[in-house]
Amino acid sequence: MLDGVSKRKTREEILELSVPLFGRFGYDGVSMRNIAGAVGLTPAALYYHFSDKQQLYLDVVACEFRKKTTVLAGSIEGTESAWARLENFVEDFARLLAKDKNFLRLLQWVLLDSDETRQHELAKQVFTELFAAVYHLAEELDADRDAHQLAISIIGLVMFTYQAGTARQFMPGYRTQQNQPDAVARHVCDLLRTGLGSHP
Amino acid sequence: MLDGVSKRKTREEILELSVPLFGRFGYDGVSMRNIAGAVGLTPAALYYHFSDKQQLYLDVVACEFRKKTTVLAGSIEGTESAWARLENFVEDFARLLAKDKNFLRLLQWVLLDSDETRQHELAKQVFTELFAAVYHLAEELDADRDAHQLAISIIGLVMFTYQAGTARQFMPGYRTQQNQPDAVARHVCDLLRTGLGSHP
DNA sequence: GTCTATATAAGGATAGAC
DNA sequence: GTCTATCCTTATATAGAC
């Protein structure tokens, strides 16, 4: 087990098994002991693979986002009309958030990070690609509107639905069906298309 | 200092000075020592006013939300048209989030709470009034749409703008002016009114 | 009401054996 | 590569003096 292959394999296992922990409890809510326990190692072994807790966390988040957002950025591109690509993106984004709670929560943790430098580093590394794709789509969709604000609105409409997911259950008018990605996507796209009060 | 008045006064001081701490660092990121230091007491003194850390946190959040959301719920009511009340609410909400970072962050912490029971308790106590008001407004605004989804969308459009605030700075098209409450409110209301691509 | 002192557990991190 | 053992710091919480 002294070879580089095993080293890489264990490293990736640590990263993978840390995702649900950091996703659920956040940086301060997870200890090196917790992670070691989940992986089946002693805390000391973690320090062979990562210099310290913060580096482990950064690698976990960066790795998870690289895996999940490249798919999304792909769904925005293509030769179809801007509207068709918007619908693709909104649907894929909703599907991802509905399926992968850890991804959604890691995203929220990054937005709440108390360490400004760390947040900036992560935000740049993690959001930029996705945001830029939505931004360009927003420019195409409505040249007269502020593309930055519009991109935020598109992302926010989808994200907030799932972000409020657990709290929404106690609010009036809640139905489980509202959590289904296609229902969310339909609502969001419909709202963006026609606005309020003037649809068939 | 043995009288009940002083007791209440110190208690309120603890609650008030805890807001920025819990707002910035979250439940796990704040220690009783931190709070005691901020108030100018020893940690032991805190246990005279609160049974434990969790109770202190719950009281901080509940107290802060009661103070800030009653104003908002007021801005939704009135005799004006549904649209006028929507504009009032969106503007007041944006103003609150822009001004009071701690309130926004406490809200996010509640949505991320890893303790389900605690989250449910807080969510019910803290969101219900505001959500119900927006929900009823949503029913008036567009009877054909799902009022729950619409209420979430209205709240989400405003909230996500500020939630992404610190990360947005590194994204294309960012301008500080986009953080101003009236600019946010204008964008949101305009988007809700006409949707994309069909405005003057 | 607040303090000092302390019990007890848990945290990050390292040294050195294997 | 991973372990055992350990150091040092920090955490929540309590007991009892003042």
CSV table of C-alpha atoms (C1' of nucleotides) in Angstrom, one decimal:
chain,number,residue,atom,x,y,z
A,1,MET,CA,0.0,0.0,0.0
A,2,LEU,CA,3.0,2.3,-0.4
A,3,ASP,CA,2.4,3.0,-4.0
A,4,GLY,CA,1.0,6.2,-5.5
A,5,VAL,CA,-2.1,4.5,-6.8
A,6,SER,CA,-3.3,3.5,-3.4
A,7,LYS,CA,-2.5,7.0,-2.1
A,8,ARG,CA,-4.7,8.5,-4.8
A,9,LYS,CA,-7.4,6.1,-4.2
A,10,THR,CA,-7.6,6.7,-0.5
A,11,ARG,CA,-7.5,10.4,-1.1
A,12,GLU,CA,-10.5,10.3,-3.4
A,13,GLU,CA,-12.3,8.1,-0.9
A,14,ILE,CA,-11.8,10.7,1.8
A,15,LEU,CA,-13.0,13.5,-0.5
A,16,GLU,CA,-16.1,11.5,-1.4
A,17,LEU,CA,-17.1,10.5,2.1
A,18,SER,CA,-16.5,14.0,3.3
A,19,VAL,CA,-19.1,15.5,1.0
A,20,PRO,CA,-22.2,14.4,3.0
A,21,LEU,CA,-20.5,15.4,6.3
A,22,PHE,CA,-19.6,19.0,5.2
A,23,GLY,CA,-22.9,19.2,3.3
A,24,ARG,CA,-24.9,18.4,6.4
A,25,PHE,CA,-22.9,20.1,9.1
A,26,GLY,CA,-20.7,22.6,7.5
A,27,TYR,CA,-17.1,23.4,8.1
A,28,ASP,CA,-17.3,24.1,11.8
A,29,GLY,CA,-19.8,21.2,12.4
A,30,VAL,CA,-17.4,18.5,11.2
A,31,SER,CA,-14.2,17.3,13.0
A,32,MET,CA,-11.3,15.5,11.6
A,33,ARG,CA,-12.4,12.7,13.9
A,34,ASN,CA,-15.8,12.6,12.2
A,35,ILE,CA,-14.2,12.3,8.8
A,36,ALA,CA,-11.7,9.7,9.8
A,37,GLY,CA,-14.5,7.7,11.3
A,38,ALA,CA,-16.5,7.8,8.2
A,39,VAL,CA,-13.6,6.7,6.0
A,40,GLY,CA,-12.4,4.1,8.5
A,41,LEU,CA,-9.1,5.7,9.3
A,42,THR,CA,-7.5,7.4,12.3
A,43,PRO,CA,-7.4,11.2,12.3
A,44,ALA,CA,-3.7,11.1,11.9
A,45,ALA,CA,-3.9,9.4,8.6
A,46,LEU,CA,-5.9,12.3,7.1
A,47,TYR,CA,-2.8,14.5,7.6
A,48,TYR,CA,-0.8,12.3,5.2
A,49,HIS,CA,-3.2,13.2,2.4
A,50,PHE,CA,-4.1,16.8,3.3
A,51,SER,CA,-2.0,19.5,5.0
A,52,ASP,CA,-4.9,20.5,7.4
A,53,LYS,CA,-8.6,20.6,7.8
A,54,GLN,CA,-9.1,23.7,5.7
A,55,GLN,CA,-7.3,22.3,2.7
A,56,LEU,CA,-9.3,19.1,2.9
A,57,TYR,CA,-12.5,21.2,3.0
A,58,LEU,CA,-11.4,23.3,0.0
A,59,ASP,CA,-10.5,20.2,-2.0
A,60,VAL,CA,-13.9,18.6,-1.1
A,61,VAL,CA,-15.9,21.6,-2.3
A,62,ALA,CA,-13.8,22.3,-5.4
A,63,CYS,CA,-13.9,18.7,-6.5
A,64,GLU,CA,-17.6,18.3,-5.9
A,65,PHE,CA,-18.4,21.4,-7.9
A,66,ARG,CA,-16.2,20.5,-10.8
A,67,LYS,CA,-18.0,17.2,-11.1
A,68,LYS,CA,-21.5,18.6,-11.0
A,69,THR,CA,-21.4,22.0,-12.8
A,70,THR,CA,-19.6,20.9,-16.0
A,71,VAL,CA,-22.7,19.0,-16.9
A,72,LEU,CA,-24.9,22.0,-16.3
A,73,ALA,CA,-22.7,24.4,-18.3
A,74,GLY,CA,-23.1,21.9,-21.2
A,75,SER,CA,-26.9,22.1,-21.1
A,76,ILE,CA,-26.7,25.9,-21.7
A,77,GLU,CA,-24.7,25.6,-24.9
A,78,GLY,CA,-26.0,24.2,-28.2
A,79,THR,CA,-27.5,25.4,-31.4
A,80,GLU,CA,-31.1,25.7,-30.2
A,81,SER,CA,-32.9,29.0,-29.5
A,82,ALA,CA,-32.1,30.9,-26.4
A,83,TRP,CA,-35.4,30.0,-24.9
A,84,ALA,CA,-34.9,26.3,-25.5
A,85,ARG,CA,-31.5,26.5,-23.9
A,86,LEU,CA,-33.0,28.3,-20.9
A,87,GLU,CA,-35.6,25.6,-20.5
A,88,ASN,CA,-32.9,22.9,-20.7
A,89,PHE,CA,-30.7,24.6,-18.1
A,90,VAL,CA,-33.6,25.3,-15.7
A,91,GLU,CA,-34.7,21.7,-15.9
A,92,ASP,CA,-31.2,20.2,-15.5
A,93,PHE,CA,-30.4,22.6,-12.6
A,94,ALA,CA,-33.7,21.7,-10.9
A,95,ARG,CA,-33.0,18.1,-11.4
A,96,LEU,CA,-29.5,18.4,-9.9
A,97,LEU,CA,-30.7,20.3,-6.9
A,98,ALA,CA,-33.6,17.9,-6.3
A,99,LYS,CA,-31.4,14.8,-6.5
A,100,ASP,CA,-28.2,16.0,-4.9
A,101,LYS,CA,-28.9,17.6,-1.5
A,102,ASN,CA,-25.2,17.8,-0.6
A,103,PHE,CA,-24.4,19.8,-3.7
A,104,LEU,CA,-27.1,22.3,-2.8
A,105,ARG,CA,-26.0,22.6,0.8
A,106,LEU,CA,-22.3,22.9,-0.1
A,107,LEU,CA,-23.3,25.8,-2.3
A,108,GLN,CA,-25.2,27.4,0.6
A,109,TRP,CA,-22.2,26.9,2.9
A,110,VAL,CA,-19.9,28.7,0.5
A,111,LEU,CA,-22.3,31.6,0.3
A,112,LEU,CA,-22.3,31.8,4.1
A,113,ASP,CA,-18.6,31.3,4.6
A,114,SER,CA,-17.3,33.5,7.4
A,115,ASP,CA,-13.8,33.6,6.0
A,116,GLU,CA,-13.9,36.2,3.3
A,117,THR,CA,-10.7,35.1,1.6
A,118,ARG,CA,-11.8,31.5,1.5
A,119,GLN,CA,-15.2,32.4,0.2
A,120,HIS,CA,-13.7,34.5,-2.6
A,121,GLU,CA,-11.4,31.8,-3.6
A,122,LEU,CA,-14.1,29.2,-3.7
A,123,ALA,CA,-16.7,31.5,-5.3
A,124,LYS,CA,-14.3,32.3,-8.2
A,125,GLN,CA,-13.3,28.7,-8.6
A,126,VAL,CA,-16.7,27.3,-8.2
A,127,PHE,CA,-19.4,29.6,-9.5
A,128,THR,CA,-17.8,31.6,-12.3
A,129,GLU,CA,-18.1,29.0,-15.1
A,130,LEU,CA,-21.8,28.4,-14.4
A,131,PHE,CA,-22.6,32.0,-13.8
A,132,ALA,CA,-20.9,33.1,-17.0
A,133,ALA,CA,-22.8,30.7,-19.0
A,134,VAL,CA,-26.1,31.9,-17.6
A,135,TYR,CA,-25.0,35.4,-18.0
A,136,HIS,CA,-24.5,35.0,-21.7
A,137,LEU,CA,-27.8,33.3,-22.0
A,138,ALA,CA,-29.4,36.2,-20.2
A,139,GLU,CA,-27.9,38.6,-22.7
A,140,GLU,CA,-29.4,36.7,-25.5
A,141,LEU,CA,-32.8,36.4,-23.9
A,142,ASP,CA,-33.3,40.0,-23.2
A,143,ALA,CA,-30.9,42.6,-24.5
A,144,ASP,CA,-32.7,45.4,-22.8
A,145,ARG,CA,-32.4,44.1,-19.3
A,146,ASP,CA,-29.3,44.0,-17.0
A,147,ALA,CA,-27.9,40.6,-17.8
A,148,HIS,CA,-26.2,40.2,-14.4
A,149,GLN,CA,-29.4,40.8,-12.5
A,150,LEU,CA,-31.3,38.6,-14.8
A,151,ALA,CA,-28.8,35.7,-14.4
A,152,ILE,CA,-29.1,36.0,-10.7
A,153,SER,CA,-32.8,35.9,-10.9
A,154,ILE,CA,-32.8,32.8,-13.1
A,155,ILE,CA,-30.5,31.0,-10.7
A,156,GLY,CA,-32.2,32.3,-7.7
A,157,LEU,CA,-35.7,31.2,-8.8
A,158,VAL,CA,-34.6,27.6,-9.1
A,159,MET,CA,-32.2,27.5,-6.1
A,160,PHE,CA,-34.4,29.2,-3.5
A,161,THR,CA,-37.2,26.7,-4.1
A,162,TYR,CA,-34.9,23.9,-3.0
A,163,GLN,CA,-33.1,26.0,-0.4
A,164,ALA,CA,-36.3,26.6,1.4
A,165,GLY,CA,-37.3,23.0,0.8
A,166,THR,CA,-37.3,21.7,4.4
A,167,ALA,CA,-38.8,24.9,5.8
A,168,ARG,CA,-41.5,25.2,3.1
A,169,GLN,CA,-43.2,22.0,4.4
A,170,PHE,CA,-44.8,24.0,7.2
A,171,MET,CA,-46.0,26.9,5.0
A,172,PRO,CA,-49.5,27.2,3.5
A,173,GLY,CA,-50.1,25.7,0.1
A,174,TYR,CA,-47.3,23.2,0.3
A,175,ARG,CA,-47.5,20.1,-1.8
A,176,THR,CA,-44.7,17.5,-2.3
A,177,GLN,CA,-45.4,17.7,-6.0
A,178,GLN,CA,-43.9,21.2,-5.9
A,179,ASN,CA,-40.5,19.7,-5.3
A,180,GLN,CA,-40.4,17.7,-8.5
A,181,PRO,CA,-37.9,19.2,-10.9
A,182,ASP,CA,-40.2,19.4,-13.9
A,183,ALA,CA,-42.8,21.2,-11.9
A,184,VAL,CA,-40.3,23.7,-10.6
A,185,ALA,CA,-38.9,24.1,-14.1
A,186,ARG,CA,-42.3,24.6,-15.6
A,187,HIS,CA,-43.2,27.2,-13.0
A,188,VAL,CA,-39.9,29.1,-13.4
A,189,CYS,CA,-39.9,29.2,-17.2
A,190,ASP,CA,-43.6,30.1,-17.3
A,191,LEU,CA,-43.0,33.0,-14.9
A,192,LEU,CA,-40.0,34.2,-16.8
A,193,ARG,CA,-41.8,34.0,-20.1
A,194,THR,CA,-45.0,35.8,-19.4
A,195,GLY,CA,-44.8,37.4,-16.0
A,196,LEU,CA,-47.8,37.6,-13.8
A,197,GLY,CA,-51.5,38.1,-14.7
A,198,SER,CA,-51.2,38.0,-18.5
A,199,HIS,CA,-51.0,34.4,-19.3
A,200,PRO,CA,-53.7,32.2,-20.9
B,1,MET,CA,-27.9,44.4,40.6
B,2,LEU,CA,-30.0,41.7,42.2
B,3,ASP,CA,-33.3,43.1,40.9
B,4,GLY,CA,-35.4,41.7,38.0
B,5,VAL,CA,-34.9,44.9,35.9
B,6,SER,CA,-31.1,44.5,35.7
B,7,LYS,CA,-31.6,40.8,34.9
B,8,ARG,CA,-33.8,41.6,32.0
B,9,LYS,CA,-31.5,44.3,30.8
B,10,THR,CA,-28.4,42.1,30.8
B,11,ARG,CA,-30.4,39.4,29.1
B,12,GLU,CA,-31.4,41.7,26.3
B,13,GLU,CA,-27.8,42.9,26.0
B,14,ILE,CA,-26.7,39.3,25.6
B,15,LEU,CA,-29.3,38.7,22.9
B,16,GLU,CA,-28.4,41.8,21.0
B,17,LEU,CA,-24.6,41.4,21.1
B,18,SER,CA,-25.0,37.7,20.0
B,19,VAL,CA,-26.8,38.6,16.8
B,20,PRO,CA,-23.7,39.7,14.9
B,21,LEU,CA,-21.7,36.7,16.2
B,22,PHE,CA,-24.3,34.1,15.2
B,23,GLY,CA,-25.0,36.0,12.0
B,24,ARG,CA,-21.4,35.9,10.9
B,25,PHE,CA,-20.2,32.5,12.2
B,26,GLY,CA,-23.3,30.4,12.8
B,27,TYR,CA,-24.2,28.2,15.7
B,28,ASP,CA,-21.1,26.0,15.6
B,29,GLY,CA,-18.8,28.9,14.9
B,30,VAL,CA,-19.6,30.8,18.1
B,31,SER,CA,-18.6,29.7,21.6
B,32,MET,CA,-20.0,30.8,24.9
B,33,ARG,CA,-16.6,32.4,25.5
B,34,ASN,CA,-17.0,34.5,22.4
B,35,ILE,CA,-20.4,35.7,23.5
B,36,ALA,CA,-19.3,36.3,27.0
B,37,GLY,CA,-16.3,38.3,25.7
B,38,ALA,CA,-18.5,40.5,23.5
B,39,VAL,CA,-20.9,41.3,26.4
B,40,GLY,CA,-18.1,41.8,28.9
B,41,LEU,CA,-19.0,38.9,31.2
B,42,THR,CA,-17.5,35.5,32.0
B,43,PRO,CA,-19.0,32.4,30.3
B,44,ALA,CA,-20.5,31.3,33.6
B,45,ALA,CA,-22.7,34.3,33.8
B,46,LEU,CA,-24.5,33.4,30.6
B,47,TYR,CA,-25.9,30.3,32.3
B,48,TYR,CA,-27.7,32.4,34.7
B,49,HIS,CA,-29.7,33.9,31.9
B,50,PHE,CA,-30.0,30.9,29.5
B,51,SER,CA,-30.1,27.2,30.3
B,52,ASP,CA,-27.6,26.3,27.6
B,53,LYS,CA,-26.1,27.4,24.3
B,54,GLN,CA,-28.9,26.1,22.2
B,55,GLN,CA,-31.5,28.0,24.2
B,56,LEU,CA,-29.5,31.2,23.9
B,57,TYR,CA,-29.3,30.7,20.1
B,58,LEU,CA,-33.0,30.0,19.7
B,59,ASP,CA,-33.9,33.1,21.7
B,60,VAL,CA,-31.5,35.2,19.7
B,61,VAL,CA,-33.0,34.1,16.4
B,62,ALA,CA,-36.6,34.2,17.5
B,63,CYS,CA,-36.1,37.7,19.0
B,64,GLU,CA,-34.3,39.1,16.0
B,65,PHE,CA,-37.0,37.8,13.6
B,66,ARG,CA,-39.9,39.1,15.6
B,67,LYS,CA,-38.4,42.5,15.6
B,68,LYS,CA,-37.7,42.6,11.8
B,69,THR,CA,-40.5,40.8,10.2
B,70,THR,CA,-43.5,42.5,11.8
B,71,VAL,CA,-42.6,45.6,9.9
B,72,LEU,CA,-42.5,43.7,6.6
B,73,ALA,CA,-45.9,41.9,7.1
B,74,GLY,CA,-47.3,45.4,7.6
B,75,SER,CA,-46.1,46.6,4.3
B,76,ILE,CA,-48.1,43.8,2.6
B,77,GLU,CA,-51.4,44.8,4.1
B,78,GLY,CA,-53.3,47.9,3.2
B,79,THR,CA,-56.1,49.0,0.9
B,80,GLU,CA,-54.0,49.5,-2.2
B,81,SER,CA,-54.1,47.3,-5.2
B,82,ALA,CA,-52.3,43.9,-5.1
B,83,TRP,CA,-49.6,45.2,-7.4
B,84,ALA,CA,-49.0,48.3,-5.3
B,85,ARG,CA,-48.7,46.1,-2.2
B,86,LEU,CA,-46.3,43.8,-4.0
B,87,GLU,CA,-44.1,46.7,-4.8
B,88,ASN,CA,-44.2,48.0,-1.3
B,89,PHE,CA,-43.2,44.6,0.1
B,90,VAL,CA,-40.4,43.9,-2.4
B,91,GLU,CA,-38.9,47.3,-1.8
B,92,ASP,CA,-39.1,47.0,2.0
B,93,PHE,CA,-37.8,43.5,1.9
B,94,ALA,CA,-34.9,44.5,-0.3
B,95,ARG,CA,-34.2,47.5,2.0
B,96,LEU,CA,-34.1,45.3,5.0
B,97,LEU,CA,-31.8,42.7,3.5
B,98,ALA,CA,-29.5,45.4,2.2
B,99,LYS,CA,-29.3,47.2,5.5
B,100,ASP,CA,-29.2,44.3,7.9
B,101,LYS,CA,-26.7,41.7,6.9
B,102,ASN,CA,-27.1,39.8,10.2
B,103,PHE,CA,-30.8,39.3,9.6
B,104,LEU,CA,-30.2,37.9,6.1
B,105,ARG,CA,-27.4,35.6,7.4
B,106,LEU,CA,-29.5,34.3,10.4
B,107,LEU,CA,-32.2,33.5,7.9
B,108,GLN,CA,-29.7,31.5,5.8
B,109,TRP,CA,-28.4,29.7,8.9
B,110,VAL,CA,-31.9,28.6,9.8
B,111,LEU,CA,-32.3,27.2,6.3
B,112,LEU,CA,-29.1,25.3,6.7
B,113,ASP,CA,-29.6,24.0,10.2
B,114,SER,CA,-28.4,20.5,10.6
B,115,ASP,CA,-30.8,19.8,13.4
B,116,GLU,CA,-34.1,19.1,11.8
B,117,THR,CA,-36.2,19.5,14.9
B,118,ARG,CA,-34.6,22.8,15.7
B,119,GLN,CA,-35.0,24.0,12.2
B,120,HIS,CA,-38.7,23.1,12.1
B,121,GLU,CA,-39.3,24.9,15.3
B,122,LEU,CA,-37.5,28.0,14.1
B,123,ALA,CA,-39.0,27.9,10.6
B,124,LYS,CA,-42.6,27.7,11.9
B,125,GLN,CA,-42.0,30.4,14.5
B,126,VAL,CA,-40.0,32.6,12.2
B,127,PHE,CA,-41.1,32.3,8.6
B,128,THR,CA,-44.8,31.5,8.8
B,129,GLU,CA,-46.2,35.0,9.4
B,130,LEU,CA,-44.2,36.5,6.6
B,131,PHE,CA,-44.8,33.7,4.2
B,132,ALA,CA,-48.5,33.6,4.8
B,133,ALA,CA,-48.7,37.3,4.0
B,134,VAL,CA,-46.9,36.9,0.7
B,135,TYR,CA,-48.9,33.8,0.0
B,136,HIS,CA,-52.2,35.7,0.2
B,137,LEU,CA,-50.8,38.4,-1.9
B,138,ALA,CA,-49.7,35.8,-4.5
B,139,GLU,CA,-53.3,34.5,-4.6
B,140,GLU,CA,-54.6,38.0,-5.4
B,141,LEU,CA,-51.9,38.7,-8.0
B,142,ASP,CA,-52.5,35.7,-10.1
B,143,ALA,CA,-55.3,33.3,-9.3
B,144,ASP,CA,-54.3,30.9,-12.0
B,145,ARG,CA,-50.9,30.2,-10.7
B,146,ASP,CA,-49.8,28.1,-7.7
B,147,ALA,CA,-49.7,30.6,-4.9
B,148,HIS,CA,-47.2,28.7,-2.9
B,149,GLN,CA,-44.7,28.5,-5.8
B,150,LEU,CA,-45.3,32.1,-6.6
B,151,ALA,CA,-44.7,33.2,-3.0
B,152,ILE,CA,-41.4,31.3,-3.0
B,153,SER,CA,-40.5,32.9,-6.2
B,154,ILE,CA,-41.2,36.4,-5.0
B,155,ILE,CA,-39.2,35.9,-1.8
B,156,GLY,CA,-36.4,34.1,-3.6
B,157,LEU,CA,-35.9,36.7,-6.3
B,158,VAL,CA,-35.2,39.3,-3.6
B,159,MET,CA,-33.3,37.1,-1.2
B,160,PHE,CA,-31.0,35.4,-3.6
B,161,THR,CA,-29.7,38.7,-4.9
B,162,TYR,CA,-28.4,39.6,-1.4
B,163,GLN,CA,-27.5,36.0,-0.5
B,164,ALA,CA,-25.2,35.8,-3.5
B,165,GLY,CA,-24.0,39.4,-2.7
B,166,THR,CA,-20.4,38.7,-1.7
B,167,ALA,CA,-19.8,36.0,-4.3
B,168,ARG,CA,-21.4,38.1,-7.1
B,169,GLN,CA,-18.6,40.6,-6.9
B,170,PHE,CA,-16.4,38.4,-9.0
B,171,MET,CA,-19.0,37.5,-11.6
B,172,PRO,CA,-19.3,39.2,-15.0
B,173,GLY,CA,-21.5,42.3,-15.2
B,174,TYR,CA,-21.3,43.1,-11.5
B,175,ARG,CA,-22.0,46.7,-10.5
B,176,THR,CA,-22.3,48.0,-6.9
B,177,GLN,CA,-25.4,49.8,-8.0
B,178,GLN,CA,-27.1,46.5,-8.4
B,179,ASN,CA,-27.1,46.1,-4.6
B,180,GLN,CA,-29.2,49.2,-4.0
B,181,PRO,CA,-32.6,48.2,-2.7
B,182,ASP,CA,-34.6,50.3,-5.2
B,183,ALA,CA,-32.6,48.9,-8.1
B,184,VAL,CA,-33.3,45.3,-6.9
B,185,ALA,CA,-37.0,46.1,-6.3
B,186,ARG,CA,-37.4,47.7,-9.7
B,187,HIS,CA,-35.8,44.7,-11.5
B,188,VAL,CA,-37.8,42.2,-9.6
B,189,CYS,CA,-41.1,43.9,-10.0
B,190,ASP,CA,-40.5,44.6,-13.7
B,191,LEU,CA,-39.6,40.9,-14.2
B,192,LEU,CA,-42.7,39.8,-12.4
B,193,ARG,CA,-44.9,42.2,-14.3
B,194,THR,CA,-43.9,41.5,-17.9
B,195,GLY,CA,-41.6,38.5,-18.0
B,196,LEU,CA,-38.8,38.5,-20.5
B,197,GLY,CA,-38.6,39.9,-24.0
B,198,SER,CA,-42.0,41.7,-24.1
B,199,HIS,CA,-41.4,44.9,-22.4
B,200,PRO,CA,-41.0,48.4,-23.9
C,1,DG,C1',-26.1,38.5,39.3
C,2,DT,C1',-21.4,37.7,38.5
C,3,DC,C1',-17.2,35.8,39.7
C,4,DT,C1',-13.3,32.0,40.3
C,5,DA,C1',-12.2,27.5,39.8
C,6,DT,C1',-12.8,23.3,37.8
C,7,DA,C1',-14.8,19.0,35.8
C,8,DT,C1',-15.1,16.8,31.5
C,9,DA,C1',-15.2,16.3,26.7
C,10,DA,C1',-13.8,17.4,22.1
C,11,DG,C1',-11.1,19.9,19.0
C,12,DG,C1',-6.6,20.3,15.5
C,13,DA,C1',-2.4,18.7,14.9
C,14,DT,C1',2.4,16.2,15.4
C,15,DA,C1',6.1,12.5,16.6
C,16,DG,C1',7.6,8.3,15.8
C,17,DA,C1',6.8,3.2,15.5
C,18,DC,C1',5.5,-0.2,12.1
D,1,DG,C1',0.4,4.8,4.3
D,2,DT,C1',-1.5,4.1,8.6
D,3,DC,C1',-1.2,3.4,13.4
D,4,DT,C1',-0.6,4.6,18.6
D,5,DA,C1',0.2,7.9,21.7
D,6,DT,C1',0.1,12.4,23.0
D,7,DC,C1',0.3,17.6,23.2
D,8,DC,C1',-2.0,21.6,23.6
D,9,DT,C1',-6.0,24.3,23.0
D,10,DT,C1',-10.7,25.1,23.2
D,11,DA,C1',-15.4,23.8,24.2
D,12,DT,C1',-19.8,23.3,27.3
D,13,DA,C1',-21.3,23.3,31.7
D,14,DT,C1',-21.4,23.2,36.9
D,15,DA,C1',-20.3,24.3,42.0
D,16,DG,C1',-19.8,27.4,45.3
D,17,DA,C1',-17.8,31.9,46.9
D,18,DC,C1',-19.1,36.8,47.0
